[in-house]
């Protein structure tokens, strides 16, 4: 693993130039060692507006390139990211606190490269409609009216992203946005923006024209808020918490922003009495400790049939014993730290509120005796639907368990949530699982499986968001429909 250059002069990328943060720098802290690992540039609101203006100026020429020309550059960007990823591991591991395995496989390289490779092949969603016989009338003579439905790029997209998978999340936004013909301004999460600035170096090396990808960063909300207000920005592609998403929707309404909102989750995992409990428990446990539970799609709300309830809890408890908490750079570690001290304290209060409300603490709940911001995998059983720990996301390694009697109650409990991002059904009877899935108010459902299909539409019902991306839906998300009508 390469070394971290703590003294590197990190700068913003605006209109193809690396510029100093107009408001100085702030410290980026490793959540494990609590050491400063870099000093991130702090943009001013004027620089956020400069970045939006640069993206606006670059839009016409980028849009006029053929899809093939744009895709060639997107493919080259994927190549540059792949080539550079090994050198990014140390920095991205340190700023995110992710375990080394998670960093190497999911934070840099693989998924980000895949996104650019996928959108390096043009996706044509334009279609012709069947002609309609049209009678003579006040607007013109009779004839056959034809129409073509074209996809036009939305324009300038501001990508405002969360801290958990910084590079991968940004790649999932800018790859389809660029393919659709949009130009972009990236506003990374304040906690770990360095990997995104490294991505900017790959953008430069790939030869994308100046202004097509800009990066502005800030420690507070001002830079993101300025992009939401900017009349140079047509669309906000946001991933983050539901309360901030709601604020952005309200503020973006003033300038009629197009919005893609990928927000919080409280994934239900229904485990039926005939389920393979080993598979169910292992699947749930895999995501329980993975990236210290800082995953929006995690099945954190287990809804277990009464006949297997005790056994499932016992099996999950056993799994927790194998989840080594500690130094994320040690390859035997499963659970690393959460992102900040503030977040660690918030998750601890969350667990305490569950116990106060009557949940039974099966394991975890205590603070590991380690430097850094660690939380032991925590299991709260005998939960009821009205508890705060059942209703809200922890964004930490905390699982709550509820008991059900029949499938109707399982569906009712699963849907009794403000969220609806990703839910799961574990059952030996796939017909039954499929039937249950169809009744869930959830954007995505996994049947006996945790891994998502990366080309399937992704997004949430209810407070989990608005809109979908991935696959061809990524192109849909970043384009406007235009109908061109003519008389044949
Ligand atoms: P957050 O909402 O605190 O911050 C997200 C981004 O919004 C950051 O870049 C932040 O600087 C910016 N921001 C804050 N206030 C703003 C404002 N007023 N205007 C514009 N931008 C503003 O989220 P987080 O703590 O970084 O991430 C965790 C959350 O993200 C969780 O709720 C998690 O479920 C969610 N998440 C969702 C998905 C998904 O795909 N649905 C994926 C990952 C994370």
Coordinates of C-alpha atoms and ligand atoms in Angstrom, one line a residue:
X1 CA 0.0 0.0 0.0
X2 CA 1.4 3.4 -1.0
X3 CA 2.1 6.0 1.7
X4 CA -0.1 9.0 2.4
X5 CA 1.4 12.4 1.7
X6 CA -0.1 14.4 4.6
X7 CA 1.4 17.6 3.3
X8 CA 0.0 17.3 -0.2
X9 CA -1.6 20.6 -1.3
X10 CA -5.1 19.5 -2.2
X11 CA -6.9 21.9 -4.5
X12 CA -10.3 22.3 -6.2
X13 CA -10.9 21.5 -9.8
X14 CA -12.7 24.4 -11.6
X15 CA -12.8 24.8 -15.4
X16 CA -9.9 22.4 -15.9
X17 CA -7.6 24.3 -13.4
X18 CA -6.5 23.2 -10.0
X19 CA -7.2 26.2 -7.7
X20 CA -6.6 26.9 -4.1
X21 CA -9.7 26.7 -1.8
X22 CA -10.6 30.4 -1.4
X23 CA -11.6 29.8 2.3
X24 CA -8.4 27.9 3.2
X25 CA -8.2 24.3 4.3
X26 CA -9.6 22.1 7.0
X27 CA -8.4 18.8 8.5
X28 CA -9.4 15.4 7.3
X29 CA -9.2 12.9 10.2
X30 CA -8.6 9.1 10.1
X31 CA -11.5 7.7 12.2
X32 CA -9.3 4.9 13.4
X33 CA -6.1 6.7 14.5
X34 CA -7.7 10.1 14.8
X35 CA -4.6 11.5 13.0
X36 CA -4.9 14.2 10.4
X37 CA -4.4 12.5 7.0
X38 CA -4.7 15.6 4.8
X39 CA -5.9 19.2 4.6
X40 CA -8.9 19.5 2.3
X41 CA -9.5 22.7 0.3
X42 CA -12.4 24.8 1.5
X43 CA -14.2 26.5 -1.3
X44 CA -16.1 29.8 -1.1
X45 CA -19.6 30.2 -2.3
X46 CA -18.2 32.3 -5.2
X47 CA -16.0 29.3 -6.2
X48 CA -19.1 27.0 -6.1
X49 CA -20.7 29.5 -8.5
X50 CA -17.6 29.6 -10.7
X51 CA -17.7 25.8 -11.0
X52 CA -21.4 25.9 -12.0
X53 CA -20.6 28.6 -14.5
X54 CA -17.7 26.5 -15.9
X55 CA -20.0 23.5 -16.3
X56 CA -22.6 25.7 -18.0
X57 CA -20.0 27.0 -20.4
X58 CA -18.7 23.5 -21.2
X59 CA -22.2 22.1 -21.7
X60 CA -22.9 23.1 -25.4
X61 CA -19.7 21.5 -26.8
X62 CA -20.0 18.4 -24.6
X63 CA -23.6 17.9 -25.7
X64 CA -22.7 18.3 -29.4
X65 CA -20.1 15.5 -29.3
X66 CA -21.5 12.3 -30.7
X67 CA -22.5 9.7 -28.2
X68 CA -19.6 7.6 -29.5
X69 CA -17.1 10.4 -28.9
X70 CA -18.4 11.0 -25.3
X71 CA -18.3 7.3 -24.6
X72 CA -14.7 7.0 -25.7
X73 CA -13.7 9.6 -23.1
X74 CA -15.8 8.0 -20.5
X75 CA -14.1 4.7 -21.2
X76 CA -10.7 6.4 -21.0
X77 CA -11.7 7.8 -17.6
X78 CA -12.5 4.3 -16.4
X79 CA -9.0 3.2 -17.6
X80 CA -7.3 6.0 -15.8
X81 CA -9.2 5.2 -12.6
X82 CA -8.3 1.6 -12.8
X83 CA -4.6 2.4 -13.4
X84 CA -4.5 4.8 -10.5
X85 CA -6.6 3.0 -7.9
X86 CA -3.8 1.0 -6.2
X87 CA -2.2 4.4 -5.4
X88 CA -5.5 5.7 -3.9
X89 CA -6.0 2.9 -1.4
X90 CA -4.0 4.4 1.5
X91 CA -5.6 7.8 1.3
X92 CA -9.2 6.6 0.8
X93 CA -8.8 3.9 3.5
X94 CA -7.5 6.5 6.0
X95 CA -10.2 9.1 5.3
X96 CA -13.1 6.7 5.3
X97 CA -11.9 4.3 8.0
X98 CA -13.1 1.4 5.8
X99 CA -11.4 -1.9 6.3
X100 CA -8.6 -2.6 3.8
X101 CA -10.6 -5.3 2.0
X102 CA -13.6 -3.0 1.7
X103 CA -11.3 -0.2 0.4
X104 CA -9.6 -2.3 -2.2
X105 CA -12.7 -3.9 -3.5
X106 CA -15.5 -1.3 -3.1
X107 CA -14.0 2.1 -2.3
X108 CA -11.6 2.4 -5.2
X109 CA -11.2 0.5 -8.4
X110 CA -13.7 -2.2 -9.2
X111 CA -17.2 -0.7 -8.9
X112 CA -16.2 2.8 -10.0
X113 CA -14.3 1.5 -13.0
X114 CA -17.3 -0.7 -13.8
X115 CA -19.6 2.3 -13.9
X116 CA -17.5 4.1 -16.4
X117 CA -17.0 0.9 -18.5
X118 CA -20.8 0.3 -18.5
X119 CA -21.6 3.8 -19.8
X120 CA -18.7 3.7 -22.3
X121 CA -21.1 2.0 -24.7
X122 CA -23.8 4.3 -26.1
X123 CA -27.3 3.6 -24.9
X124 CA -29.9 4.9 -27.3
X125 CA -33.3 5.3 -25.7
X126 CA -34.8 7.4 -28.5
X127 CA -37.9 5.9 -30.1
X128 CA -40.4 6.6 -32.9
X129 CA -44.1 6.5 -32.3
X130 CA -46.6 4.9 -34.6
X131 CA -48.2 7.6 -36.9
X132 CA -51.7 8.7 -35.8
X133 CA -54.4 9.4 -38.5
X134 CA -55.4 13.0 -37.7
X135 CA -58.6 14.6 -39.1
X136 CA -58.6 18.1 -40.5
X137 CA -59.3 20.8 -37.9
X138 CA -58.7 24.4 -36.9
X139 CA -54.9 23.6 -36.5
X140 CA -54.4 22.2 -40.0
X141 CA -55.3 19.6 -42.7
X142 CA -55.8 15.9 -42.2
X143 CA -52.9 13.5 -42.4
X144 CA -50.7 11.0 -40.6
X145 CA -48.9 12.6 -37.6
X146 CA -45.6 11.1 -36.6
X147 CA -43.4 11.8 -33.6
X148 CA -40.0 10.9 -32.4
X149 CA -39.2 10.8 -28.7
X150 CA -35.7 11.9 -28.1
X151 CA -33.6 12.0 -24.9
X152 CA -31.9 15.4 -24.4
X153 CA -29.3 15.9 -21.6
X154 CA -30.7 17.7 -18.6
X155 CA -27.8 20.2 -18.6
X156 CA -25.5 20.9 -15.7
X157 CA -25.8 18.3 -12.9
X158 CA -24.5 19.0 -9.4
X159 CA -23.7 15.7 -7.7
X160 CA -23.9 16.1 -3.9
X161 CA -22.7 12.9 -2.2
X162 CA -22.4 11.2 1.2
X163 CA -19.3 10.0 3.1
X164 CA -19.8 6.2 3.1
X165 CA -18.5 5.2 -0.4
X166 CA -17.3 8.5 -1.7
X167 CA -15.6 7.5 -5.0
X168 CA -18.0 4.8 -5.9
X169 CA -21.0 7.0 -5.2
X170 CA -19.7 9.8 -7.4
X171 CA -18.8 7.4 -10.2
X172 CA -22.4 6.1 -10.1
X173 CA -23.6 9.6 -10.7
X174 CA -21.1 11.2 -13.1
X175 CA -20.7 8.2 -15.5
X176 CA -24.4 8.2 -16.6
X177 CA -24.6 12.0 -16.4
X178 CA -21.7 12.4 -18.8
X179 CA -23.0 9.7 -21.1
X180 CA -26.3 11.4 -21.3
X181 CA -24.5 14.6 -22.4
X182 CA -24.5 16.5 -19.1
X183 CA -21.7 18.4 -17.5
X184 CA -21.1 18.1 -13.8
X185 CA -20.1 19.8 -10.6
X186 CA -19.1 17.3 -7.8
X187 CA -19.6 18.4 -4.1
X188 CA -18.2 15.5 -2.1
X189 CA -19.0 14.8 1.6
X190 CA -16.9 17.0 3.9
X191 CA -15.5 14.1 5.9
X192 CA -13.7 12.3 3.1
X193 CA -13.3 14.3 -0.1
X194 CA -9.7 13.4 -0.9
X195 CA -10.5 10.4 -3.1
X196 CA -12.8 12.6 -5.2
X197 CA -9.9 15.0 -5.7
X198 CA -7.8 12.1 -6.8
X199 CA -10.6 11.2 -9.2
X200 CA -10.2 14.7 -10.6
X201 CA -6.6 13.9 -11.5
X202 CA -8.0 10.9 -13.5
X203 CA -10.5 13.2 -15.2
X204 CA -7.6 15.4 -16.3
X205 CA -5.4 12.5 -17.4
X206 CA -8.3 11.1 -19.5
X207 CA -8.5 14.3 -21.5
X208 CA -12.0 15.4 -20.7
X209 CA -12.5 19.0 -21.8
X210 CA -12.2 21.7 -19.1
X211 CA -15.4 22.4 -17.2
X212 CA -17.0 19.0 -18.0
X213 CA -16.2 17.7 -14.5
X214 CA -15.6 20.3 -11.7
X215 CA -15.0 19.6 -8.0
X216 CA -15.8 22.0 -5.2
X217 CA -15.6 21.0 -1.5
X218 CA -16.5 22.5 1.8
X219 CA -16.6 21.5 5.5
X220 CA -20.1 22.9 5.9
X221 CA -23.4 23.1 3.9
X222 CA -22.7 26.4 2.1
X223 CA -21.1 25.0 -1.0
X224 CA -23.8 22.4 -1.6
X225 CA -26.5 24.9 -0.8
X226 CA -25.0 27.4 -3.4
X227 CA -25.2 24.7 -6.1
X228 CA -28.8 24.0 -5.2
X229 CA -29.6 27.7 -5.6
X230 CA -27.5 28.3 -8.8
X231 CA -29.4 29.1 -11.9
X232 CA -26.5 27.5 -13.9
X233 CA -27.3 24.1 -12.4
X234 CA -30.3 22.2 -13.9
X235 CA -30.3 19.1 -11.7
X236 CA -29.2 18.0 -8.3
X237 CA -28.2 14.4 -8.0
X238 CA -28.2 13.9 -4.3
X239 CA -27.3 10.9 -2.1
X240 CA -27.5 11.4 1.6
X241 CA -29.8 11.5 4.5
X242 CA -33.6 12.1 4.1
X243 CA -33.7 15.3 6.2
X244 CA -31.0 17.0 4.0
X245 CA -32.7 15.6 0.9
X246 CA -36.0 17.1 1.9
X247 CA -34.2 20.5 2.5
X248 CA -32.6 20.3 -1.0
X249 CA -36.0 19.4 -2.6
X250 CA -37.6 22.5 -1.0
X251 CA -34.7 24.8 -1.8
X252 CA -34.3 23.4 -5.4
X253 CA -38.0 24.1 -6.1
X254 CA -37.2 27.8 -6.3
X255 CA -35.3 27.2 -9.5
X256 CA -37.3 24.1 -10.6
X257 CA -34.4 21.8 -10.3
X258 CA -34.6 18.3 -11.7
X259 CA -33.9 16.0 -8.7
X260 CA -32.5 12.5 -8.2
X261 CA -32.8 11.7 -4.5
X262 CA -31.1 8.6 -3.0
X263 CA -31.8 8.8 0.7
X264 CA -31.9 6.9 3.9
X265 CA -33.1 3.3 4.4
X266 CA -34.2 0.9 7.2
X267 CA -34.2 -2.3 5.2
X268 CA -36.6 -5.0 6.4
X269 CA -35.4 -8.6 6.3
X270 CA -38.4 -11.0 6.5
X271 CA -37.3 -14.4 7.6
X272 CA -40.1 -17.1 7.2
X273 CA -40.3 -20.2 9.3
X274 CA -39.1 -22.4 6.4
X275 CA -36.1 -20.2 5.6
X276 CA -32.5 -21.6 5.6
X277 CA -31.6 -19.9 8.8
X278 CA -27.9 -20.3 8.1
X279 CA -28.2 -18.4 4.8
X280 CA -30.5 -15.7 6.4
X281 CA -28.3 -15.1 9.4
X282 CA -25.1 -15.1 7.3
X283 CA -26.6 -12.7 4.8
X284 CA -27.8 -10.3 7.5
X285 CA -24.6 -10.6 9.5
X286 CA -22.4 -9.9 6.4
X287 CA -23.9 -6.4 6.1
X288 CA -24.3 -5.9 9.8
X289 CA -20.6 -5.2 10.4
X290 CA -19.6 -4.4 6.8
X291 CA -18.2 -0.8 6.7
X292 CA -19.4 -0.6 10.4
X293 CA -23.0 -0.7 9.2
X294 CA -22.7 2.6 7.2
X295 CA -24.7 1.2 4.3
X296 CA -28.1 2.5 3.2
X297 CA -29.2 -0.9 1.8
X298 CA -28.4 -3.0 4.9
X299 CA -31.2 -5.3 6.3
X300 CA -31.2 -3.7 9.7
X301 CA -34.8 -4.4 10.6
X302 CA -35.2 -8.2 10.9
X303 CA -38.8 -9.4 10.9
X304 CA -38.7 -13.0 12.0
X305 CA -41.5 -15.6 12.1
X306 CA -42.2 -16.6 15.7
X307 CA -41.3 -20.3 15.1
X308 CA -37.7 -19.3 14.2
X309 CA -37.4 -16.1 16.2
X310 CA -35.3 -17.4 19.1
X311 CA -33.1 -19.6 16.9
X312 CA -32.4 -16.7 14.4
X313 CA -31.4 -14.4 17.3
X314 CA -29.1 -17.0 18.7
X315 CA -27.5 -17.6 15.3
X316 CA -27.0 -13.8 14.8
X317 CA -25.5 -13.6 18.3
X318 CA -23.1 -16.4 17.4
X319 CA -22.1 -14.6 14.2
X320 CA -21.3 -11.4 16.2
X321 CA -18.6 -13.3 18.0
X322 CA -16.8 -13.8 14.7
X323 CA -16.9 -10.1 13.8
X324 CA -13.6 -8.8 14.9
X325 CA -13.7 -5.1 15.7
X326 CA -10.5 -3.1 15.4
X327 CA -7.7 -1.7 13.2
X328 CA -9.2 -1.5 9.7
X329 CA -5.7 -1.9 8.1
X330 CA -5.5 -5.4 9.8
X331 CA -6.8 -7.9 7.2
X332 CA -8.5 -10.0 9.9
X333 CA -10.7 -7.1 11.0
X334 CA -14.4 -7.2 10.0
X335 CA -15.7 -4.1 11.7
X336 CA -13.8 -0.8 11.5
X337 CA -14.7 2.6 13.0
X338 CA -17.6 4.8 12.0
X339 CA -16.7 8.1 10.4
X340 CA -16.5 10.6 13.2
X341 CA -16.7 11.0 17.0
X342 CA -20.0 12.9 16.6
X343 CA -21.5 10.0 14.6
X344 CA -20.2 7.4 17.1
X345 CA -21.9 9.3 19.9
X346 CA -25.2 9.6 17.9
X347 CA -25.2 5.8 17.3
X348 CA -24.5 5.1 21.0
X349 CA -27.5 7.3 22.0
X350 CA -29.6 5.5 19.4
X351 CA -28.8 2.2 21.0
X352 CA -29.5 3.6 24.5
X353 CA -32.9 4.9 23.4
X354 CA -33.8 1.3 22.2
X355 CA -32.9 -0.2 25.6
X356 CA -34.8 2.6 27.4
X357 CA -37.9 1.8 25.2
X358 CA -37.8 -1.8 26.2
X359 CA -35.7 -3.6 23.6
X360 CA -33.6 -6.5 24.8
X361 CA -29.8 -6.1 24.3
X362 CA -28.5 -9.4 22.9
X363 CA -25.0 -8.3 22.2
X364 CA -22.9 -5.2 21.7
X365 CA -24.0 -1.9 23.1
X366 CA -20.7 -1.2 24.7
X367 CA -17.8 0.9 23.4
X368 CA -14.8 -1.2 22.4
X369 CA -11.7 -0.2 24.3
X370 CA -9.9 1.0 21.2
X371 CA -8.6 4.4 19.9
X372 CA -10.9 5.8 17.3
X373 CA -14.7 5.8 16.8
X374 CA -15.7 2.1 17.2
X375 CA -19.1 0.6 17.9
X376 CA -19.5 -3.1 18.6
X377 CA -22.1 -5.0 16.5
X378 CA -25.3 -4.5 18.4
X379 CA -28.4 -6.7 18.3
X380 CA -31.7 -5.4 19.9
X381 CA -34.4 -8.0 20.2
X382 CA -38.1 -7.9 21.2
X383 CA -38.6 -4.6 19.4
X384 CA -41.9 -3.1 18.6
X385 CA -42.9 -1.0 15.5
X386 CA -43.2 2.3 17.4
X387 CA -39.7 2.3 18.9
X388 CA -37.3 5.0 17.6
X389 CA -34.7 2.2 16.9
X390 CA -37.2 0.5 14.6
X391 CA -38.3 3.7 12.9
X392 CA -35.0 5.5 12.2
X393 CA -31.8 4.4 10.6
X394 CA -28.7 4.1 12.8
X395 CA -26.1 4.1 10.0
X396 CA -24.0 2.0 12.3
X397 CA -23.7 -1.8 13.1
X398 CA -27.1 -2.0 14.8
X399 CA -29.8 -4.6 14.0
X400 CA -33.3 -4.6 15.5
X401 CA -35.5 -7.7 15.5
X402 CA -39.3 -7.9 15.5
X403 CA -41.5 -11.0 15.7
X404 CA -44.4 -11.9 13.3
X405 CA -47.2 -14.5 13.2
X406 CA -48.2 -14.8 9.5
X407 CA -47.2 -13.4 6.1
X408 CA -49.8 -10.6 6.3
X409 CA -48.4 -9.3 9.5
X410 CA -44.8 -9.6 8.1
X411 CA -45.7 -7.4 5.1
X412 CA -47.6 -5.0 7.4
X413 CA -44.6 -4.6 9.7
X414 CA -42.2 -4.2 6.8
X415 CA -44.3 -1.5 5.3
X416 CA -44.8 0.3 8.6
X417 CA -41.8 2.5 7.9
X418 CA -41.2 6.0 6.5
X419 CA -38.4 4.4 4.4
X420 CA -38.6 2.0 1.5
X421 CA -35.1 1.5 -0.1
X422 CA -34.0 -2.1 0.0
X423 CA -35.8 -5.0 1.7
X424 CA -35.1 -8.8 1.8
X425 CA -37.2 -12.0 2.0
X426 CA -35.6 -15.2 3.2
X427 CA -37.7 -18.3 2.5
X428 CA -37.2 -21.8 1.1
X429 CA -40.4 -21.3 -0.9
X430 CA -39.4 -18.8 -3.7
X431 CA -43.0 -18.5 -4.9
X432 CA -44.1 -17.3 -1.5
X433 CA -41.0 -15.0 -1.2
X434 CA -41.8 -13.6 -4.7
X435 CA -45.4 -13.0 -3.6
X436 CA -44.3 -11.2 -0.4
X437 CA -41.8 -9.1 -2.4
X438 CA -44.6 -7.8 -4.6
X439 CA -46.4 -6.4 -1.6
X440 CA -43.4 -4.5 -0.2
X441 CA -43.2 -0.7 -0.5
X442 CA -39.5 -0.9 -1.3
X443 CA -37.6 0.2 -4.4
X444 CA -35.5 -3.0 -4.4
X445 CA -36.1 -6.5 -2.9
X446 CA -33.5 -9.3 -2.5
X447 CA -34.9 -12.9 -2.4
X448 CA -32.5 -15.0 -0.3
X449 CA -29.7 -12.8 -1.5
X450 CA -27.9 -9.6 -0.4
X451 CA -26.0 -8.7 -3.6
X452 CA -27.8 -6.3 -5.9
X453 CA -28.0 -6.6 -9.6
X454 CA -25.9 -3.6 -10.7
X455 CA -27.9 -3.0 -13.9
X456 CA -31.3 -3.1 -12.2
X457 CA -33.0 0.2 -11.3
X458 CA -31.9 1.5 -7.9
X459 CA -33.8 3.9 -5.7
X460 CA -36.4 4.2 -3.0
X461 CA -40.1 4.5 -2.1
X462 CA -41.3 7.1 0.4
X463 CA -38.6 9.0 2.4
X464 CA -35.9 6.8 0.8
X465 CA -36.0 9.0 -2.3
X466 CA -37.3 10.1 -5.7
X467 CA -36.1 8.6 -9.0
X468 CA -34.0 5.7 -10.1
X469 CA -30.5 5.2 -11.7
X470 CA -28.2 2.4 -12.8
X471 CA -28.4 0.6 -16.2
X472 CA -30.5 2.4 -18.8
X473 CA -32.3 4.1 -16.0
X474 CA -29.1 6.1 -15.4
X475 CA -29.5 7.7 -18.8
X476 CA -33.2 8.3 -18.2
X477 CA -32.4 10.0 -14.9
X478 CA -30.0 12.5 -16.5
X479 CA -32.1 13.3 -19.6
X480 CA -35.2 15.2 -20.5
X481 CA -37.8 13.9 -23.0
X482 CA -38.3 15.8 -26.1
X483 CA -41.0 14.9 -28.7
X484 CA -40.5 16.0 -32.3
X485 CA -43.8 16.0 -34.2
X486 CA -44.4 16.0 -38.0
X487 CA -47.0 15.3 -40.6
X488 CA -46.0 12.4 -42.8
Ligands
LIG1 P1 -25.8 13.9 4.8 O1 -27.2 14.1 4.3 O2 -25.4 14.4 6.1 O3 -24.8 14.7 3.7 C1 -24.9 14.4 2.3 C2 -24.3 15.5 1.5 O4 -25.2 16.7 1.6 C3 -22.9 16.0 2.0 O5 -22.1 16.2 0.8 C4 -23.3 17.3 2.7 O6 -22.2 18.2 2.8 C5 -24.4 17.8 1.8 N1 -25.3 18.9 2.5 C6 -25.5 19.0 3.8 N2 -26.4 20.1 3.9 C7 -26.7 20.5 2.7 C8 -27.5 21.6 2.2 N3 -28.2 22.4 3.0 N4 -27.6 21.8 0.8 C9 -26.8 21.0 0.0 N5 -26.0 20.0 0.4 C10 -25.9 19.8 1.7 O7 -25.4 12.4 4.6 P2 -24.2 11.6 5.1 O8 -24.1 11.6 6.6 O9 -22.9 12.0 4.3 O10 -24.5 10.1 4.6 C11 -25.3 9.2 5.3 C12 -26.7 9.2 4.7 O11 -26.7 8.9 3.3 C13 -27.6 8.1 5.3 O12 -28.9 8.6 5.6 C14 -27.6 7.0 4.2 O13 -28.8 6.2 4.3 C15 -27.6 7.9 3.0 N6 -27.2 7.1 1.8 C16 -28.1 6.8 0.9 C17 -27.7 6.0 -0.2 C18 -28.7 5.6 -1.3 O14 -28.3 5.2 -2.3 N7 -30.0 5.7 -1.0 C19 -26.4 5.7 -0.4 C20 -25.5 6.0 0.6 C21 -25.9 6.8 1.7

